[in-house]
mmCIF file of C-alpha atoms in Angstrom:
data_model
loop_
_atom_site.group_PDB
_atom_site.id
_atom_site.type_symbol
_atom_site.label_atom_id
_atom_site.label_comp_id
_atom_site.label_asym_id
_atom_site.label_seq_id
_atom_site.Cartn_x
_atom_site.Cartn_y
_atom_site.Cartn_z
ATOM 1 C CA UNK U 1 -18.272 12.181 1.696
ATOM 2 C CA UNK U 2 -16.153 15.097 3.038
ATOM 3 C CA UNK U 3 -12.989 14.764 0.545
ATOM 4 C CA UNK U 4 -15.533 14.254 -2.173
ATOM 5 C CA UNK U 5 -15.031 10.874 -3.359
ATOM 6 C CA UNK U 6 -15.942 7.743 -3.485
ATOM 7 C CA UNK U 7 -15.483 4.708 -1.052
ATOM 8 C CA UNK U 8 -14.912 1.868 -3.438
ATOM 9 C CA UNK U 9 -15.835 -0.697 0.128
ATOM 10 C CA UNK U 10 -18.919 1.725 -0.060
ATOM 11 C CA UNK U 11 -19.751 1.667 -3.468
ATOM 12 C CA UNK U 12 -18.934 -2.660 -3.193
ATOM 13 C CA UNK U 13 -21.638 -2.741 -0.828
ATOM 14 C CA UNK U 14 -24.101 -0.572 -2.107
ATOM 15 C CA UNK U 15 -24.172 -3.063 -5.664
ATOM 16 C CA UNK U 16 -24.484 -5.951 -3.204
ATOM 17 C CA UNK U 17 -27.425 -4.756 -1.602
ATOM 18 C CA UNK U 18 -28.727 -3.057 -5.378
ATOM 19 C CA UNK U 19 -28.554 -7.068 -6.499
ATOM 20 C CA UNK U 20 -30.838 -8.500 -3.525
ATOM 21 C CA UNK U 21 -33.109 -5.698 -4.415
ATOM 22 C CA UNK U 22 -33.529 -6.388 -8.054
ATOM 23 C CA UNK U 23 -34.256 -10.273 -6.809
ATOM 24 C CA UNK U 24 -36.894 -9.462 -4.699
ATOM 25 C CA UNK U 25 -38.371 -7.462 -7.841
ATOM 26 C CA UNK U 26 -37.804 -10.447 -10.236
ATOM 27 C CA UNK U 27 -35.850 -8.090 -12.176
ATOM 28 C CA UNK U 28 -33.860 -9.955 -14.763
ATOM 29 C CA UNK U 29 -30.182 -9.212 -15.983
ATOM 30 C CA UNK U 30 -28.377 -9.627 -19.350
ATOM 31 C CA UNK U 31 -25.457 -11.432 -18.239
ATOM 32 C CA UNK U 32 -23.811 -11.570 -22.120
ATOM 33 C CA UNK U 33 -20.741 -10.575 -22.555
ATOM 34 C CA UNK U 34 -19.785 -9.499 -25.619
ATOM 35 C CA UNK U 35 -16.229 -10.866 -27.452
ATOM 36 C CA UNK U 36 -12.853 -8.910 -27.486
ATOM 37 C CA UNK U 37 -12.258 -7.588 -30.696
ATOM 38 C CA UNK U 38 -8.394 -7.528 -29.968
ATOM 39 C CA UNK U 39 -5.894 -9.315 -28.505
ATOM 40 C CA UNK U 40 -5.611 -9.681 -24.815
ATOM 41 C CA UNK U 41 -2.650 -9.287 -22.196
ATOM 42 C CA UNK U 42 -2.454 -12.413 -20.554
ATOM 43 C CA UNK U 43 -1.887 -12.327 -16.812
ATOM 44 C CA UNK U 44 0.960 -11.979 -14.470
ATOM 45 C CA UNK U 45 1.501 -15.094 -13.778
ATOM 46 C CA UNK U 46 0.701 -17.344 -17.193
ATOM 47 C CA UNK U 47 1.213 -20.960 -17.349
ATOM 48 C CA UNK U 48 3.854 -20.790 -20.077
ATOM 49 C CA UNK U 49 5.839 -18.841 -17.030
ATOM 50 C CA UNK U 50 7.412 -16.774 -20.753
ATOM 51 C CA UNK U 51 7.505 -13.086 -20.295
ATOM 52 C CA UNK U 52 7.134 -13.209 -24.090
ATOM 53 C CA UNK U 53 2.959 -13.758 -22.688
ATOM 54 C CA UNK U 54 2.871 -10.184 -21.917
ATOM 55 C CA UNK U 55 1.771 -8.012 -24.511
ATOM 56 C CA UNK U 56 2.381 -4.651 -23.003
ATOM 57 C CA UNK U 57 5.030 -4.303 -20.532
ATOM 58 C CA UNK U 58 5.174 -1.477 -18.936
ATOM 59 C CA UNK U 59 2.802 -0.574 -16.153
ATOM 60 C CA UNK U 60 2.344 3.086 -16.298
ATOM 61 C CA UNK U 61 0.715 5.677 -14.296
ATOM 62 C CA UNK U 62 0.050 9.513 -13.807
ATOM 63 C CA UNK U 63 -1.928 12.495 -12.887
ATOM 64 C CA UNK U 64 -2.946 15.386 -15.122
ATOM 65 C CA UNK U 65 -2.998 18.552 -13.562
ATOM 66 C CA UNK U 66 -5.658 20.461 -15.997
ATOM 67 C CA UNK U 67 -5.026 23.666 -17.081
ATOM 68 C CA UNK U 68 -7.962 23.231 -20.155
ATOM 69 C CA UNK U 69 -11.240 21.733 -20.677
ATOM 70 C CA UNK U 70 -11.660 18.427 -19.885
ATOM 71 C CA UNK U 71 -15.208 17.128 -20.831
ATOM 72 C CA UNK U 72 -16.432 13.906 -21.588
ATOM 73 C CA UNK U 73 -15.481 14.174 -25.116
ATOM 74 C CA UNK U 74 -11.698 14.913 -24.244
ATOM 75 C CA UNK U 75 -11.896 11.542 -21.364
ATOM 76 C CA UNK U 76 -13.221 9.813 -24.546
ATOM 77 C CA UNK U 77 -10.581 11.327 -27.163
ATOM 78 C CA UNK U 78 -7.833 10.381 -24.317
ATOM 79 C CA UNK U 79 -9.617 6.631 -23.867
ATOM 80 C CA UNK U 80 -9.448 6.297 -27.491
ATOM 81 C CA UNK U 81 -5.569 7.605 -28.025
ATOM 82 C CA UNK U 82 -4.725 4.898 -25.030
ATOM 83 C CA UNK U 83 -6.797 2.207 -26.511
ATOM 84 C CA UNK U 84 -4.582 2.170 -29.515
ATOM 85 C CA UNK U 85 -1.415 1.448 -27.619
ATOM 86 C CA UNK U 86 -2.032 -0.388 -24.914
ATOM 87 C CA UNK U 87 -4.823 -2.256 -22.270
ATOM 88 C CA UNK U 88 -6.192 -2.163 -18.943
ATOM 89 C CA UNK U 89 -6.798 1.288 -19.377
ATOM 90 C CA UNK U 90 -8.325 3.968 -16.499
ATOM 91 C CA UNK U 91 -8.845 7.346 -17.527
ATOM 92 C CA UNK U 92 -10.687 9.239 -14.701
ATOM 93 C CA UNK U 93 -11.301 12.830 -14.463
ATOM 94 C CA UNK U 94 -12.246 14.645 -11.480
ATOM 95 C CA UNK U 95 -12.634 17.952 -11.493
ATOM 96 C CA UNK U 96 -9.233 19.758 -12.261
ATOM 97 C CA UNK U 97 -7.265 15.960 -12.289
ATOM 98 C CA UNK U 98 -7.219 13.034 -14.300
ATOM 99 C CA UNK U 99 -5.611 10.220 -13.194
ATOM 100 C CA UNK U 100 -4.662 8.053 -15.941
ATOM 101 C CA UNK U 101 -2.732 3.998 -15.850
ATOM 102 C CA UNK U 102 -1.891 1.892 -18.537
ATOM 103 C CA UNK U 103 -0.196 -0.855 -20.039
ATOM 104 C CA UNK U 104 1.951 -0.201 -23.059
ATOM 105 C CA UNK U 105 5.016 -0.478 -24.613
ATOM 106 C CA UNK U 106 5.412 3.231 -24.769
ATOM 107 C CA UNK U 107 4.798 5.253 -21.862
ATOM 108 C CA UNK U 108 6.419 8.058 -23.272
ATOM 109 C CA UNK U 109 3.832 8.174 -25.838
ATOM 110 C CA UNK U 110 1.103 8.285 -23.310
ATOM 111 C CA UNK U 111 2.967 10.736 -21.336
ATOM 112 C CA UNK U 112 2.832 13.240 -24.263
ATOM 113 C CA UNK U 113 -0.912 13.083 -24.811
ATOM 114 C CA UNK U 114 -1.004 13.714 -20.956
ATOM 115 C CA UNK U 115 0.851 16.970 -21.111
ATOM 116 C CA UNK U 116 -1.888 17.597 -23.856
ATOM 117 C CA UNK U 117 -3.865 18.394 -21.534
ATOM 118 C CA UNK U 118 -1.874 19.929 -18.275
ATOM 119 C CA UNK U 119 1.233 19.395 -15.859
ATOM 120 C CA UNK U 120 2.081 16.133 -14.499
ATOM 121 C CA UNK U 121 2.511 14.595 -11.911
ATOM 122 C CA UNK U 122 2.670 11.224 -9.505
ATOM 123 C CA UNK U 123 4.948 9.489 -12.577
ATOM 124 C CA UNK U 124 5.448 5.806 -12.659
ATOM 125 C CA UNK U 125 6.559 3.696 -14.389
ATOM 126 C CA UNK U 126 7.183 -0.389 -13.943
ATOM 127 C CA UNK U 127 8.829 -2.629 -16.058
ATOM 128 C CA UNK U 128 5.927 -5.622 -15.866
ATOM 129 C CA UNK U 129 8.491 -8.207 -17.704
ATOM 130 C CA UNK U 130 11.257 -7.739 -15.461
ATOM 131 C CA UNK U 131 8.953 -7.653 -12.695
ATOM 132 C CA UNK U 132 7.628 -11.170 -14.093
ATOM 133 C CA UNK U 133 10.833 -12.588 -13.636
ATOM 134 C CA UNK U 134 11.513 -11.774 -10.724
ATOM 135 C CA UNK U 135 8.874 -13.531 -9.091
ATOM 136 C CA UNK U 136 9.759 -16.553 -11.233
ATOM 137 C CA UNK U 137 13.248 -16.820 -10.160
ATOM 138 C CA UNK U 138 11.629 -16.329 -6.843
ATOM 139 C CA UNK U 139 9.694 -18.991 -7.028
ATOM 140 C CA UNK U 140 12.340 -21.518 -8.430
ATOM 141 C CA UNK U 141 13.943 -20.441 -5.967
ATOM 142 C CA UNK U 142 11.528 -21.624 -3.591
ATOM 143 C CA UNK U 143 10.908 -24.678 -5.467
ATOM 144 C CA UNK U 144 14.670 -25.827 -4.783
ATOM 145 C CA UNK U 145 14.942 -24.800 -1.555
ATOM 146 C CA UNK U 146 14.828 -28.012 1.244
ATOM 147 C CA UNK U 147 11.650 -27.076 3.652
ATOM 148 C CA UNK U 148 12.280 -25.780 6.716
ATOM 149 C CA UNK U 149 11.819 -27.845 9.969
ATOM 150 C CA UNK U 150 8.181 -27.510 11.296
ATOM 151 C CA UNK U 151 8.366 -25.238 14.548
ATOM 152 C CA UNK U 152 6.279 -24.163 17.366
ATOM 153 C CA UNK U 153 5.716 -20.617 16.318
ATOM 154 C CA UNK U 154 5.850 -18.328 13.206
ATOM 155 C CA UNK U 155 4.368 -14.854 11.681
ATOM 156 C CA UNK U 156 2.625 -13.803 8.490
ATOM 157 C CA UNK U 157 3.279 -9.836 7.947
ATOM 158 C CA UNK U 158 2.065 -7.575 5.416
ATOM 159 C CA UNK U 159 4.379 -5.326 4.949
ATOM 160 C CA UNK U 160 5.545 -2.764 1.456
ATOM 161 C CA UNK U 161 9.062 -1.053 0.892
ATOM 162 C CA UNK U 162 12.086 -2.524 0.327
ATOM 163 C CA UNK U 163 13.999 -1.350 3.706
ATOM 164 C CA UNK U 164 10.723 -2.106 5.626
ATOM 165 C CA UNK U 165 10.450 -5.764 4.140
ATOM 166 C CA UNK U 166 14.417 -6.273 5.873
ATOM 167 C CA UNK U 167 13.083 -5.022 9.381
ATOM 168 C CA UNK U 168 10.111 -7.717 9.402
ATOM 169 C CA UNK U 169 12.677 -10.300 8.060
ATOM 170 C CA UNK U 170 15.386 -9.359 10.901
ATOM 171 C CA UNK U 171 13.249 -9.588 13.357
ATOM 172 C CA UNK U 172 11.591 -13.075 12.023
ATOM 173 C CA UNK U 173 8.524 -12.971 10.438
ATOM 174 C CA UNK U 174 8.645 -16.322 7.696
ATOM 175 C CA UNK U 175 6.398 -14.495 4.809
ATOM 176 C CA UNK U 176 5.768 -11.199 3.593
ATOM 177 C CA UNK U 177 2.707 -9.822 1.883
ATOM 178 C CA UNK U 178 2.829 -7.115 0.120
ATOM 179 C CA UNK U 179 0.377 -4.601 0.790
ATOM 180 C CA UNK U 180 -0.868 -1.036 1.211
ATOM 181 C CA UNK U 181 -3.613 1.905 1.351
ATOM 182 C CA UNK U 182 -4.182 1.161 -2.392
ATOM 183 C CA UNK U 183 -3.146 -2.970 -2.385
ATOM 184 C CA UNK U 184 -4.918 -4.851 0.365
ATOM 185 C CA UNK U 185 -4.466 -8.116 -0.055
ATOM 186 C CA UNK U 186 -7.266 -10.790 0.202
ATOM 187 C CA UNK U 187 -8.391 -13.634 1.725
ATOM 188 C CA UNK U 188 -7.210 -15.759 -0.602
ATOM 189 C CA UNK U 189 -3.568 -14.519 -0.033
ATOM 190 C CA UNK U 190 -3.635 -14.986 3.600
ATOM 191 C CA UNK U 191 -4.584 -18.280 2.898
ATOM 192 C CA UNK U 192 -1.441 -18.181 0.335
ATOM 193 C CA UNK U 193 1.076 -16.992 3.638
ATOM 194 C CA UNK U 194 -0.010 -19.416 5.995
ATOM 195 C CA UNK U 195 0.069 -22.324 4.034
ATOM 196 C CA UNK U 196 4.540 -21.411 3.472
ATOM 197 C CA UNK U 197 4.843 -21.005 7.349
ATOM 198 C CA UNK U 198 5.788 -24.284 8.317
ATOM 199 C CA UNK U 199 4.296 -23.946 12.111
ATOM 200 C CA UNK U 200 1.681 -25.555 14.685
ATOM 201 C CA UNK U 201 0.918 -21.683 15.733
ATOM 202 C CA UNK U 202 0.871 -19.028 12.860
ATOM 203 C CA UNK U 203 0.893 -15.098 13.795
ATOM 204 C CA UNK U 204 -0.675 -12.458 11.369
ATOM 205 C CA UNK U 205 0.615 -8.893 11.674
ATOM 206 C CA UNK U 206 -2.355 -7.542 9.047
ATOM 207 C CA UNK U 207 -0.066 -3.687 9.895
ATOM 208 C CA UNK U 208 -3.538 -1.978 8.700
ATOM 209 C CA UNK U 209 -7.332 -1.878 9.491
ATOM 210 C CA UNK U 210 -8.181 -2.631 5.498
ATOM 211 C CA UNK U 211 -6.622 -6.533 6.138
ATOM 212 C CA UNK U 212 -7.607 -7.146 9.563
ATOM 213 C CA UNK U 213 -11.515 -8.657 7.861
ATOM 214 C CA UNK U 214 -9.152 -10.762 5.501
ATOM 215 C CA UNK U 215 -7.276 -12.486 8.088
ATOM 216 C CA UNK U 216 -10.189 -13.132 10.378
ATOM 217 C CA UNK U 217 -11.973 -14.390 7.330
ATOM 218 C CA UNK U 218 -8.663 -16.703 6.978
ATOM 219 C CA UNK U 219 -8.111 -17.760 10.459
ATOM 220 C CA UNK U 220 -12.083 -19.016 10.157
ATOM 221 C CA UNK U 221 -11.071 -21.463 7.269
ATOM 222 C CA UNK U 222 -7.425 -22.670 8.132
ATOM 223 C CA UNK U 223 -7.686 -26.358 10.395
ATOM 224 C CA UNK U 224 -4.438 -27.877 10.281
ATOM 225 C CA UNK U 225 -3.044 -24.573 12.304
ATOM 226 C CA UNK U 226 -4.030 -21.902 14.722
ATOM 227 C CA UNK U 227 -3.760 -18.817 13.834
ATOM 228 C CA UNK U 228 -3.623 -15.837 15.567
ATOM 229 C CA UNK U 229 -4.251 -11.993 14.833
ATOM 230 C CA UNK U 230 -2.417 -9.480 16.512
ATOM 231 C CA UNK U 231 -4.902 -6.387 15.598
ATOM 232 C CA UNK U 232 -1.883 -4.221 13.902
ATOM 233 C CA UNK U 233 -3.282 -1.227 12.191
ATOM 234 C CA UNK U 234 -0.241 0.258 11.091
ATOM 235 C CA UNK U 235 3.223 -0.865 10.138
ATOM 236 C CA UNK U 236 4.896 0.549 13.274
ATOM 237 C CA UNK U 237 2.457 -1.056 15.505
ATOM 238 C CA UNK U 238 3.520 -4.123 13.362
ATOM 239 C CA UNK U 239 7.319 -3.793 14.035
ATOM 240 C CA UNK U 240 6.824 -3.107 17.834
ATOM 241 C CA UNK U 241 4.591 -6.176 18.107
ATOM 242 C CA UNK U 242 7.033 -8.130 16.769
ATOM 243 C CA UNK U 243 10.177 -6.849 18.746
ATOM 244 C CA UNK U 244 7.917 -8.121 21.717
ATOM 245 C CA UNK U 245 7.902 -11.707 20.803
ATOM 246 C CA UNK U 246 9.466 -14.095 23.175
ATOM 247 C CA UNK U 247 10.045 -17.336 21.669
ATOM 248 C CA UNK U 248 10.285 -18.975 25.779
ATOM 249 C CA UNK U 249 7.612 -17.879 26.199
ATOM 250 C CA UNK U 250 3.668 -19.721 25.577
ATOM 251 C CA UNK U 251 1.196 -18.396 22.539
ATOM 252 C CA UNK U 252 -1.057 -17.135 24.767
ATOM 253 C CA UNK U 253 1.808 -15.239 26.856
ATOM 254 C CA UNK U 254 3.836 -14.080 23.239
ATOM 255 C CA UNK U 255 -0.264 -13.213 21.918
ATOM 256 C CA UNK U 256 -0.964 -10.778 25.627
ATOM 257 C CA UNK U 257 2.281 -9.338 25.143
ATOM 258 C CA UNK U 258 2.345 -7.613 21.307
ATOM 259 C CA UNK U 259 -1.155 -6.994 21.990
ATOM 260 C CA UNK U 260 -0.106 -4.860 24.653
ATOM 261 C CA UNK U 261 3.080 -2.872 22.774
ATOM 262 C CA UNK U 262 0.903 -2.673 19.760
ATOM 263 C CA UNK U 263 -1.491 -0.665 21.794
ATOM 264 C CA UNK U 264 1.547 1.844 23.269
ATOM 265 C CA UNK U 265 2.133 3.428 19.409
ATOM 266 C CA UNK U 266 1.476 6.383 17.820
ATOM 267 C CA UNK U 267 2.151 5.946 13.966
ATOM 268 C CA UNK U 268 2.443 9.534 11.902
ATOM 269 C CA UNK U 269 2.206 9.197 7.843
ATOM 270 C CA UNK U 270 3.488 12.148 5.782
ATOM 271 C CA UNK U 271 2.584 12.058 2.286
ATOM 272 C CA UNK U 272 1.012 14.175 -0.785
ATOM 273 C CA UNK U 273 -2.413 15.196 -1.381
ATOM 274 C CA UNK U 274 -3.698 13.968 -5.329
ATOM 275 C CA UNK U 275 -6.589 16.827 -5.643
ATOM 276 C CA UNK U 276 -7.541 20.048 -4.052
ATOM 277 C CA UNK U 277 -10.492 18.923 -0.893
ATOM 278 C CA UNK U 278 -11.374 20.365 2.560
ATOM 279 C CA UNK U 279 -10.995 17.948 5.086
ATOM 280 C CA UNK U 280 -10.824 17.829 8.737
ATOM 281 C CA UNK U 281 -11.584 21.543 8.705
ATOM 282 C CA UNK U 282 -8.670 21.937 6.702
ATOM 283 C CA UNK U 283 -8.673 23.554 3.412
ATOM 284 C CA UNK U 284 -6.058 20.824 1.434
ATOM 285 C CA UNK U 285 -4.527 22.097 -2.040
ATOM 286 C CA UNK U 286 -2.875 19.618 -5.047
ATOM 287 C CA UNK U 287 0.973 18.730 -4.229
ATOM 288 C CA UNK U 288 0.320 19.945 -0.350
ATOM 289 C CA UNK U 289 2.395 17.874 1.788
ATOM 290 C CA UNK U 290 0.074 16.230 4.666
ATOM 291 C CA UNK U 291 0.867 15.171 8.286
ATOM 292 C CA UNK U 292 -1.656 12.346 9.214
ATOM 293 C CA UNK U 293 -1.694 10.842 12.369
ATOM 294 C CA UNK U 294 -4.240 7.703 14.313
ATOM 295 C CA UNK U 295 -6.493 10.833 14.631
ATOM 296 C CA UNK U 296 -6.489 12.409 11.204
ATOM 297 C CA UNK U 297 -4.636 15.022 9.660
ATOM 298 C CA UNK U 298 -3.234 17.267 12.219
ATOM 299 C CA UNK U 299 -0.559 18.994 9.469
ATOM 300 C CA UNK U 300 -0.744 20.827 6.150
ATOM 301 C CA UNK U 301 2.028 22.614 4.576
ATOM 302 C CA UNK U 302 4.654 22.775 1.117
ATOM 303 C CA UNK U 303 7.745 21.789 3.684
ATOM 304 C CA UNK U 304 7.952 17.823 3.774
ATOM 305 C CA UNK U 305 10.392 18.509 6.958
ATOM 306 C CA UNK U 306 8.291 21.347 8.675
ATOM 307 C CA UNK U 307 5.192 19.522 8.293
ATOM 308 C CA UNK U 308 6.733 16.009 9.629
ATOM 309 C CA UNK U 309 8.372 18.207 12.779
ATOM 310 C CA UNK U 310 4.627 19.825 12.851
ATOM 311 C CA UNK U 311 3.530 16.494 13.518
ATOM 312 C CA UNK U 312 5.759 15.123 15.878
ATOM 313 C CA UNK U 313 4.731 17.907 17.947
ATOM 314 C CA UNK U 314 1.449 16.624 17.943
ATOM 315 C CA UNK U 315 2.175 13.062 18.951
ATOM 316 C CA UNK U 316 5.189 13.389 21.281
ATOM 317 C CA UNK U 317 3.542 13.810 24.990
ATOM 318 C CA UNK U 318 5.955 13.789 28.612
ATOM 319 C CA UNK U 319 5.645 9.434 28.477
ATOM 320 C CA UNK U 320 7.286 9.067 24.957
ATOM 321 C CA UNK U 321 9.963 7.505 25.039
ATOM 322 C CA UNK U 322 11.241 6.382 21.457
ATOM 323 C CA UNK U 323 10.632 8.154 18.076
ATOM 324 C CA UNK U 324 11.103 5.839 14.863
ATOM 325 C CA UNK U 325 11.455 7.490 11.577
ATOM 326 C CA UNK U 326 10.865 5.450 8.012
ATOM 327 C CA UNK U 327 12.247 7.304 5.339
ATOM 328 C CA UNK U 328 10.811 6.661 1.944
ATOM 329 C CA UNK U 329 11.767 5.251 -1.712
ATOM 330 C CA UNK U 330 12.099 8.593 -2.801
ATOM 331 C CA UNK U 331 13.237 10.768 0.275
ATOM 332 C CA UNK U 332 17.177 11.402 0.489
ATOM 333 C CA UNK U 333 19.156 10.056 2.875
ATOM 334 C CA UNK U 334 20.551 13.159 3.556
ATOM 335 C CA UNK U 335 17.109 14.396 4.432
ATOM 336 C CA UNK U 336 15.837 11.561 6.162
ATOM 337 C CA UNK U 337 19.447 12.143 8.735
ATOM 338 C CA UNK U 338 18.764 16.134 8.456
ATOM 339 C CA UNK U 339 15.010 15.358 10.536
ATOM 340 C CA UNK U 340 16.489 13.053 12.877
ATOM 341 C CA UNK U 341 18.926 15.597 14.438
ATOM 342 C CA UNK U 342 16.654 17.927 13.968
ATOM 343 C CA UNK U 343 14.360 15.672 16.540
ATOM 344 C CA UNK U 344 17.267 14.590 18.973
ATOM 345 C CA UNK U 345 17.158 18.496 19.704
ATOM 346 C CA UNK U 346 13.868 18.946 20.240
ATOM 347 C CA UNK U 347 13.254 15.699 22.506
ATOM 348 C CA UNK U 348 16.267 15.446 24.085
ATOM 349 C CA UNK U 349 14.109 12.960 26.461
ATOM 350 C CA UNK U 350 13.185 10.322 23.586
ATOM 351 C CA UNK U 351 16.103 8.377 22.084
ATOM 352 C CA UNK U 352 15.610 8.869 18.518
ATOM 353 C CA UNK U 353 15.913 6.084 15.834
ATOM 354 C CA UNK U 354 16.181 6.179 11.771
ATOM 355 C CA UNK U 355 15.290 3.432 9.434
ATOM 356 C CA UNK U 356 15.138 3.195 5.885
ATOM 357 C CA UNK U 357 11.777 2.251 4.766
ATOM 358 C CA UNK U 358 11.703 2.217 0.865
ATOM 359 C CA UNK U 359 8.232 2.769 1.733
ATOM 360 C CA UNK U 360 6.232 4.570 -1.818
ATOM 361 C CA UNK U 361 3.638 7.502 -1.319
ATOM 362 C CA UNK U 362 5.038 8.377 2.313
ATOM 363 C CA UNK U 363 7.809 10.497 2.808
ATOM 364 C CA UNK U 364 7.992 9.899 6.154
ATOM 365 C CA UNK U 365 6.545 7.043 8.810
ATOM 366 C CA UNK U 366 6.760 8.069 12.154
ATOM 367 C CA UNK U 367 6.465 5.789 14.962
ATOM 368 C CA UNK U 368 6.242 7.159 18.826
ATOM 369 C CA UNK U 369 6.304 5.590 21.962
#
């Protein structure tokens, strides 16, 4: 509410309550669906398994920072333009910005149209045919691979970013679910992941407070394995929890050790603002850099390094021993090296480690233990 945006979970709950209220009143709802007048793209992973089934090959996203009037007429004009060249269209206007999403074969044309309304930021184009082919190859490899012998304990972890994925695998994670702030896996995703782990006891590391409930629901539905949820709320917590695992210890001992280790981790995130807002008493402009820790937004500024070091100041105390810096997919390695050296100078009593995380959206993820 303070940020001036709609919480999708809260809106969903409101719809459920409205539906219950309508039932009590005996309201009749027309559930007829109008036929689509043009071909619809088949979903990724269609039964045929052919990339040719993907009608529009490029998932295109960007944000327009408006420099001209953009009312309902302009919004409809933009939607109509995109409808003529693709599907899965989202055009959402909010004061000074417009968020755009479209599947198309001509991403350049969508971008050109966006530029007619203002400057662009957060541009992202993904080749869905290429991604689909990679998924099919991985699926074929999994089918051809002989199943590993059943073991006592295994792990499912939620992760995002190639570097973080590699770290989890190196620490012994059996199966990774792609997830993140805007891509929360479902209970079904959890169940599918659990089925892939050939173990009697499966530990789940949600690594996001929004995913813990899905893990709990999955646990209640699994009968042939014991599911242990370590309630990690961040990726750094998940990494530290996995480090605490000892193969020689019992399930109960590992659950206690991993939970204790997780609770000793402070997490920080450095990202950018996509809109103007005021929150936690801080005025934030679009494209400002924000430093966020477990207690909320701590730093706001225009320089990534300055905000990151300011965030570290709020996280490190006299009991801190280890600082881990994970740099994202859009952060050059040399900037990460420079930052880690400054952290070593500022906190000589702490060990400073730097790793490639490859996470989107966040320039840096920080862990202080």
